[in-house]
mmCIF file of C-alpha atoms in Angstrom:
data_model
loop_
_atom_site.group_PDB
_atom_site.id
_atom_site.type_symbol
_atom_site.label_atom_id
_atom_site.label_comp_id
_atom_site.label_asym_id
_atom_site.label_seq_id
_atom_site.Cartn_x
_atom_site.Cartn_y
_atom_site.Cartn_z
ATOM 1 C CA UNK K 1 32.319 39.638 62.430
ATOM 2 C CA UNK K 2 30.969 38.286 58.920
ATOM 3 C CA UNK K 3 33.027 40.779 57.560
ATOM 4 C CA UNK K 4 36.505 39.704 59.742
ATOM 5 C CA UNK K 5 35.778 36.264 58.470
ATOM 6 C CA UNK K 6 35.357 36.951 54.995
ATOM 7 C CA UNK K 7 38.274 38.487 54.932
ATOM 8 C CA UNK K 8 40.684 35.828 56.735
ATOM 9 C CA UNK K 9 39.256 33.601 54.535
ATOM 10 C CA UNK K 10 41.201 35.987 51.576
ATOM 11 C CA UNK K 11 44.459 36.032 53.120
ATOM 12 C CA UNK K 12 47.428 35.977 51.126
ATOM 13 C CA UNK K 13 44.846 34.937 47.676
ATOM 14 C CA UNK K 14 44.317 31.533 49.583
ATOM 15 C CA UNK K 15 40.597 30.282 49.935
ATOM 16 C CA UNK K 16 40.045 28.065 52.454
ATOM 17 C CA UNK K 17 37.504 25.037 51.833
ATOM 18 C CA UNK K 18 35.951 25.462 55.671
ATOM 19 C CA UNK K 19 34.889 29.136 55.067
ATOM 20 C CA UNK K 20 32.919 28.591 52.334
ATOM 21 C CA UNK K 21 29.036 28.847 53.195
ATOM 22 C CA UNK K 22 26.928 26.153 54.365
ATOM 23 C CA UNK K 23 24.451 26.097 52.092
ATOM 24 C CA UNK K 24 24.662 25.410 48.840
ATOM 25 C CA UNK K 25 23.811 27.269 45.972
ATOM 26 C CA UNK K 26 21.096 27.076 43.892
ATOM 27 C CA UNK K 27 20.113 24.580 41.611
ATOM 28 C CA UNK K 28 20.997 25.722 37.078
ATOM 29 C CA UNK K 29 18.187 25.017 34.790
ATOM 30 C CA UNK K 30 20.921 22.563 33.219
ATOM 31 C CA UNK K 31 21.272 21.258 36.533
ATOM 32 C CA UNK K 32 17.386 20.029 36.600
ATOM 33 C CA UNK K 33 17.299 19.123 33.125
ATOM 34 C CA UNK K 34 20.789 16.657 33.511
ATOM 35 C CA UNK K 35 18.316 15.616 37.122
ATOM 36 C CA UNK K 36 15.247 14.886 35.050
ATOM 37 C CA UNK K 37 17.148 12.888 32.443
ATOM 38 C CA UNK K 38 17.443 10.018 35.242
ATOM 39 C CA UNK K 39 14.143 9.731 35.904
ATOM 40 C CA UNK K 40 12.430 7.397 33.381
ATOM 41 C CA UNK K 41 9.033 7.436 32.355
ATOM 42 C CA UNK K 42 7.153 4.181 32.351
ATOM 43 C CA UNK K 43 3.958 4.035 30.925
ATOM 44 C CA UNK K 44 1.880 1.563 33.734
ATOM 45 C CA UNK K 45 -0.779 0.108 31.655
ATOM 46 C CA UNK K 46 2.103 -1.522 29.277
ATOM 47 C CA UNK K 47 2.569 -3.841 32.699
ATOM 48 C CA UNK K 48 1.378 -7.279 33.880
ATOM 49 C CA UNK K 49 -1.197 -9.213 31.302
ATOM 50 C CA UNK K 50 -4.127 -9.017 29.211
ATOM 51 C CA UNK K 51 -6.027 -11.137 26.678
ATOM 52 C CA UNK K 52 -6.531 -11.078 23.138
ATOM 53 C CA UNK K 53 -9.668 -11.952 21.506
ATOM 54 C CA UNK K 54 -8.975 -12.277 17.383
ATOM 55 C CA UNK K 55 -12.332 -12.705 15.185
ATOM 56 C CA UNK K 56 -12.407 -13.051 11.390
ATOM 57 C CA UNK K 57 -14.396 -12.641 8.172
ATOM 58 C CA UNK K 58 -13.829 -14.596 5.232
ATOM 59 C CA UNK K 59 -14.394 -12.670 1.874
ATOM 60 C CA UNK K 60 -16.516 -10.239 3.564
ATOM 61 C CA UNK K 61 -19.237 -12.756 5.355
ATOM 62 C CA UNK K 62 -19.000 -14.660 8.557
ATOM 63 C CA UNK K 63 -17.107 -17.550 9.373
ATOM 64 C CA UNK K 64 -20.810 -19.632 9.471
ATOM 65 C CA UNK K 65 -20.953 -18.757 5.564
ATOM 66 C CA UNK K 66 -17.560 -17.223 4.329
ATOM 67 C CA UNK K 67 -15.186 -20.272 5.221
ATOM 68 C CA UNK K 68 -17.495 -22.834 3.373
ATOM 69 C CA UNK K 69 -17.856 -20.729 -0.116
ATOM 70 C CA UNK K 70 -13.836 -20.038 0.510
ATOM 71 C CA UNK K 71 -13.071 -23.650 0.937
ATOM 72 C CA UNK K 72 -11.364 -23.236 4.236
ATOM 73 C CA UNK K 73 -11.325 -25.609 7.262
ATOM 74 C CA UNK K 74 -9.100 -23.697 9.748
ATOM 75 C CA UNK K 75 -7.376 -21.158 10.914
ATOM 76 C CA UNK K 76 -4.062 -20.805 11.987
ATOM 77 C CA UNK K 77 -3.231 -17.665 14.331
ATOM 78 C CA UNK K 78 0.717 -16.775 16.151
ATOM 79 C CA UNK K 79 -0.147 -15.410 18.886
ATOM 80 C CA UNK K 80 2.137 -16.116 21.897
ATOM 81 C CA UNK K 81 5.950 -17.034 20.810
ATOM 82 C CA UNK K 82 6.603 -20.606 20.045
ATOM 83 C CA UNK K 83 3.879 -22.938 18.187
ATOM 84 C CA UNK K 84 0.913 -21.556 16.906
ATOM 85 C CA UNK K 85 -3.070 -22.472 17.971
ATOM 86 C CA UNK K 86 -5.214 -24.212 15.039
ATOM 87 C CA UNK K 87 -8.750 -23.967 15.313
ATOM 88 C CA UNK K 88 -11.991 -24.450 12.961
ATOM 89 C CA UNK K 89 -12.426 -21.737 10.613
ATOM 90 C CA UNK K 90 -16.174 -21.448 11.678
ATOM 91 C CA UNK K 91 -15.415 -21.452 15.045
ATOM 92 C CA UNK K 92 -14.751 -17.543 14.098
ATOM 93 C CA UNK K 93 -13.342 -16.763 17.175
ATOM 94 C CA UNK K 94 -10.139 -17.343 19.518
ATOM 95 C CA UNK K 95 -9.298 -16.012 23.020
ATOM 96 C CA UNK K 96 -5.705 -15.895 24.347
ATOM 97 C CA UNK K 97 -5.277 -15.044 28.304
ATOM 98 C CA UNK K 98 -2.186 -14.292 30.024
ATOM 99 C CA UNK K 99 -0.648 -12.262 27.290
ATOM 100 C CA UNK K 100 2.445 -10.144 28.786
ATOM 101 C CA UNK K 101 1.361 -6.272 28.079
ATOM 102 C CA UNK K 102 3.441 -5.133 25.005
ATOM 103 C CA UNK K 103 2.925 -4.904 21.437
ATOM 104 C CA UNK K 104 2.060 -7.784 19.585
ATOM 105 C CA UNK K 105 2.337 -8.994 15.825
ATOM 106 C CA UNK K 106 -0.596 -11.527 15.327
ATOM 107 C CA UNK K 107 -0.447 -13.476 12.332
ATOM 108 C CA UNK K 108 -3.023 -15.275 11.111
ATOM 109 C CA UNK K 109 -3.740 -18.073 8.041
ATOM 110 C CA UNK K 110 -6.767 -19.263 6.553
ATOM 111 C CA UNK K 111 -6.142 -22.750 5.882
ATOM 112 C CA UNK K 112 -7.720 -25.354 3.451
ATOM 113 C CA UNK K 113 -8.540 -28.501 4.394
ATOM 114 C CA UNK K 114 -4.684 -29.889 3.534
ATOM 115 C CA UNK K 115 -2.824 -27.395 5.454
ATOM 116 C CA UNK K 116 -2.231 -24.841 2.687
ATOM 117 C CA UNK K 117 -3.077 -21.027 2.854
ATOM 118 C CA UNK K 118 -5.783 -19.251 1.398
ATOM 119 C CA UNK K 119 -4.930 -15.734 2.849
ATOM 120 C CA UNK K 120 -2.132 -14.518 4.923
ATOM 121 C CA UNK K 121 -2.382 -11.778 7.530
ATOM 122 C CA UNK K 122 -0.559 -9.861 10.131
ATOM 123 C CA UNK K 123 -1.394 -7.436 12.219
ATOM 124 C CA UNK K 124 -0.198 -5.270 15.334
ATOM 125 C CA UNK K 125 -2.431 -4.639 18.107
ATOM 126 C CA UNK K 126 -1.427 -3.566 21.893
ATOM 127 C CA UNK K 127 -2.091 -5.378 25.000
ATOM 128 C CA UNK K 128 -2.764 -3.459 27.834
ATOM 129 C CA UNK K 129 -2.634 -4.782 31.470
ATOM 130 C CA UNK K 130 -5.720 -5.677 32.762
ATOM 131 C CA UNK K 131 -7.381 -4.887 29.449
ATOM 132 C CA UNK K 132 -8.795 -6.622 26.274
ATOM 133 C CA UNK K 133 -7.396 -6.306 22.768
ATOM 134 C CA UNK K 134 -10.063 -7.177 20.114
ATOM 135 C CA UNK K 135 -8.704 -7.983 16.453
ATOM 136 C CA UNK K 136 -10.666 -8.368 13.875
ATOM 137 C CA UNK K 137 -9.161 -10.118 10.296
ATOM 138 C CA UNK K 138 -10.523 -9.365 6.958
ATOM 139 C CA UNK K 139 -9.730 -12.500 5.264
ATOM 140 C CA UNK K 140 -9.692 -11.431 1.796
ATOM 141 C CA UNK K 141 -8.335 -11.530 -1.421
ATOM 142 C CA UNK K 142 -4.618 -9.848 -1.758
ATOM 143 C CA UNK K 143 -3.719 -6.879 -3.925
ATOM 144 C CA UNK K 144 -0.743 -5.317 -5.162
ATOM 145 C CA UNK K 145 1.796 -2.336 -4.685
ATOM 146 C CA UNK K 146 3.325 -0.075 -7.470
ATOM 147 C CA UNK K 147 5.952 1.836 -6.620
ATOM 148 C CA UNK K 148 7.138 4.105 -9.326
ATOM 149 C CA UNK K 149 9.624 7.070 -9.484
ATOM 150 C CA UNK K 150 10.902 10.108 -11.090
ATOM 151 C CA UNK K 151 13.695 12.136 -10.839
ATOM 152 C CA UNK K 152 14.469 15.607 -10.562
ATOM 153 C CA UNK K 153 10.862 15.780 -12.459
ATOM 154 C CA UNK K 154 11.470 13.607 -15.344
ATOM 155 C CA UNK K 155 10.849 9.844 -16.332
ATOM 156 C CA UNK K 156 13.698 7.723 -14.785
ATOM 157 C CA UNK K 157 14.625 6.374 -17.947
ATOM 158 C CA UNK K 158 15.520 10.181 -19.311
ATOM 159 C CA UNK K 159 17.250 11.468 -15.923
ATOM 160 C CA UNK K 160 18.766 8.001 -14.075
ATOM 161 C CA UNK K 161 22.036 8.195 -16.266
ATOM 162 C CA UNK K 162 22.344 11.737 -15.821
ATOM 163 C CA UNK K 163 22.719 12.241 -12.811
ATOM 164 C CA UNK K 164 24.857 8.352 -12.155
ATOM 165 C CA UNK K 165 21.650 6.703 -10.474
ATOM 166 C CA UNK K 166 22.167 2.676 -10.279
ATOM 167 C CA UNK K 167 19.437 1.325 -8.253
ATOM 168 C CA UNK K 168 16.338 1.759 -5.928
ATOM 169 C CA UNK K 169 16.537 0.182 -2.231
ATOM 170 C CA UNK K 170 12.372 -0.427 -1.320
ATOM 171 C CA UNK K 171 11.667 -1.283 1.566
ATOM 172 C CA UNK K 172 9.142 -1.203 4.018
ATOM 173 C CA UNK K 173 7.216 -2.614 7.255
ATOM 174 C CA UNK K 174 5.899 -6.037 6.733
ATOM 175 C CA UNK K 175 7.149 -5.918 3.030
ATOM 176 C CA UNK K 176 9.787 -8.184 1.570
ATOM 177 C CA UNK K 177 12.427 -6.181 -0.604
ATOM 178 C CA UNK K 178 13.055 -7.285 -3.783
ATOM 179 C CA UNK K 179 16.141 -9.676 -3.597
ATOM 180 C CA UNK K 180 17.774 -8.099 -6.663
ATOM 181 C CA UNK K 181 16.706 -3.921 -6.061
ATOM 182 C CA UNK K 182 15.395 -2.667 -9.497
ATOM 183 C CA UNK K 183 17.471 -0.489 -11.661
ATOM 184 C CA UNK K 184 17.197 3.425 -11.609
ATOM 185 C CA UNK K 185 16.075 3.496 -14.930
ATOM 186 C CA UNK K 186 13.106 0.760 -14.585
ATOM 187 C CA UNK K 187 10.995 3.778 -12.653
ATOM 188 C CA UNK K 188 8.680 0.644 -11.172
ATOM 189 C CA UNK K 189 8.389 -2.261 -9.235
ATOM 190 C CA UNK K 190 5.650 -3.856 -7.949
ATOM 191 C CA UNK K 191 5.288 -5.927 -4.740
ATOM 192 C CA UNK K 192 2.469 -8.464 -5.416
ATOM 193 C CA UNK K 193 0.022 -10.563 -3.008
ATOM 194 C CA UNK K 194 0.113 -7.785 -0.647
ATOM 195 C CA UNK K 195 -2.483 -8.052 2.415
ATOM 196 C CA UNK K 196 -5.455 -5.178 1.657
ATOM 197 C CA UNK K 197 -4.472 -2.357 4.104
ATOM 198 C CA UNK K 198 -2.392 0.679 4.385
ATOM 199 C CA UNK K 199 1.238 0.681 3.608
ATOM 200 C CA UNK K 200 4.118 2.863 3.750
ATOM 201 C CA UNK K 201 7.831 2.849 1.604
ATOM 202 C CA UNK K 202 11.038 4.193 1.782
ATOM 203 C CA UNK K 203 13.106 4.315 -1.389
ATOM 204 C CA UNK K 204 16.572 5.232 -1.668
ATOM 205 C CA UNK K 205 18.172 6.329 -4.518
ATOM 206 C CA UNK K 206 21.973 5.116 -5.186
ATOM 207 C CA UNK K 207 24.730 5.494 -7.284
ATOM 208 C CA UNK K 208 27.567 3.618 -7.428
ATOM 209 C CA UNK K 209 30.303 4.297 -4.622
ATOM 210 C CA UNK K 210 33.081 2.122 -6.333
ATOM 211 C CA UNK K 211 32.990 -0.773 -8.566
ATOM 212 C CA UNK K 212 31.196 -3.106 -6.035
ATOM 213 C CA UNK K 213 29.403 -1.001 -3.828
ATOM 214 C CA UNK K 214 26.640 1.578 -3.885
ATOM 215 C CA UNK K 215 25.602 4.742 -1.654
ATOM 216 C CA UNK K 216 22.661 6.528 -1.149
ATOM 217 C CA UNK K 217 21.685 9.975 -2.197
ATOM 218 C CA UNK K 218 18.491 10.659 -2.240
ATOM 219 C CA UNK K 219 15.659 9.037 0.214
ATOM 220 C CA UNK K 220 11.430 9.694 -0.382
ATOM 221 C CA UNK K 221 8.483 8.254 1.541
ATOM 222 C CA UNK K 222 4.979 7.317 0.209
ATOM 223 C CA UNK K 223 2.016 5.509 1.634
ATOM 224 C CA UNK K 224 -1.282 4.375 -0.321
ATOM 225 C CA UNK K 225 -4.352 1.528 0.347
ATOM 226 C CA UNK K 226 -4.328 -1.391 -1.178
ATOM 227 C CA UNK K 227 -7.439 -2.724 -2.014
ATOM 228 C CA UNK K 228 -8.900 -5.931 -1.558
ATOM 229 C CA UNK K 229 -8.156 -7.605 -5.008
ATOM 230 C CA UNK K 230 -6.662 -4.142 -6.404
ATOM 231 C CA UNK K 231 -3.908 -2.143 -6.572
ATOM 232 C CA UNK K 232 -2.375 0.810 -4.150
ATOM 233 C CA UNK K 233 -0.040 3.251 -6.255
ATOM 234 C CA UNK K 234 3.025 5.324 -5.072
ATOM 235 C CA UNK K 235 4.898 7.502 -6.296
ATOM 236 C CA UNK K 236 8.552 8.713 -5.443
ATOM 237 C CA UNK K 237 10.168 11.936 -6.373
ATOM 238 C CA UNK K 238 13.622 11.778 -6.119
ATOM 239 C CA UNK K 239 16.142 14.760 -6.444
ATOM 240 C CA UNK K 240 19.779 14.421 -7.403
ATOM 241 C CA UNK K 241 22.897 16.700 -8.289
ATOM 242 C CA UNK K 242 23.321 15.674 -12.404
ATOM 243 C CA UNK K 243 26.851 14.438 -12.975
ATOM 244 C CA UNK K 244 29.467 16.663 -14.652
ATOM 245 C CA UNK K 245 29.477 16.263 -18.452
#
């Protein structure tokens, strides 16, 4: 009989939607990955609320010592969104409940007596629900960043007009780019009063695209520390086609 059916089911080249079998065929591999694609991922402990608890130093010693020899009264920290909590710099401590789990960006100024900063700090920390995030802030003195470059090997000012370079684009997390980007041929820049820490940069290499605009060809990474008081060093290598002569 499966046979007879099968073969009515053929007739004249026509296939008939009701013969086809009742169960359905199995499932692709590309059929289970478009499936799993749907289902998202969520990572639990990034749910409800937390608290923060930020301490400080001041140049090294505790707030009981370190504010008074730094001439600092308070401190000013940005938690939450909206206005930010003051509180006595040898107080040394500051608790925020109720934080929504996500990651934060806690900034936090040493202040002098008339409002005016000493030190300037940010820094990321997560908040977990249910949990505690301790943050601890170094106030201390800032240092520097110098970012220099070569390219295809040589000093920028040999190899920037060779192969057309104009200009190159820093930037980088928690940095603020240079308003004017330095030329090719400068090979440095420095970013100054930079919090002590690690940092990272991207700089892009560009040449002119047409008289008012520029495009990038070339993009390097570096990191370095920057010491307390000091200065972090980085170095880009850039590689470029050289123009026709």
């Amino acid at each position: 009989m499966r046979r007879l059916s099968s073969a009515l089911c053929l007739l004249s080249g026509l296939v008939v939607a009701s013969c086809s079998s009742s169960s359905p065929p199995p499932p692709t591999d590309a059929s289970v990955a478009a499936d799993l694609q749907d289902i998202a991922v969520v990572d639990e402990s990034l749910t409800g609320f937390g608290s923060v608890v930020v301490t400080w130093t001041v140049n090294g010693m505790p707030p009981a010592t370190g504010c008074a020899a730094a001439g600092a009264q308070n401190v000013r920290l940005q938690v939450f969104f909206g206005r930010p909590e003051t509180v006595p710099c040898t107080q040394g401590r500051f608790e925020a409940q109720n934080v929504s789990a996500s990651t934060l960006n806690i900034g936090a100024d040493l202040l002098r007596a008339d409002g005016t900063a000493i030190y300037q700090y940010n820094l990321e920390t997560t908040v977990r629900g249910g949990q505690t995030a301790n943050v601890n802030v170094p106030f201390e003195p800032p240092g520097s960043l110098r970012v220099s470059w070569t390219v295809n090997g040589l000093p920028a000012s040999q190899e920037c007009a060779n192969v057309g370079g104009y200009d190159v684009r820093l930037q980088g997390r928690r940095l603020t780019a240079p308003t004017r980007p330095p030329t090719c041929r400068a090979g440095v820049y420095t970013f100054q009063n930079i919090q002590p820490g690690d940092w990272s940069v991207e700089g892009t290499l560009t040449v002119l695209a047409t008289s008012t605009t520029v495009r990038g060809i070339n993009t390097q990474m570096g990191s370095a520390s920057v010491p307390s008081g000091g200065a972090g060093e980085i170095e880009l290598a850039f590689e470029a086609p050289q123009r026709d002569q």
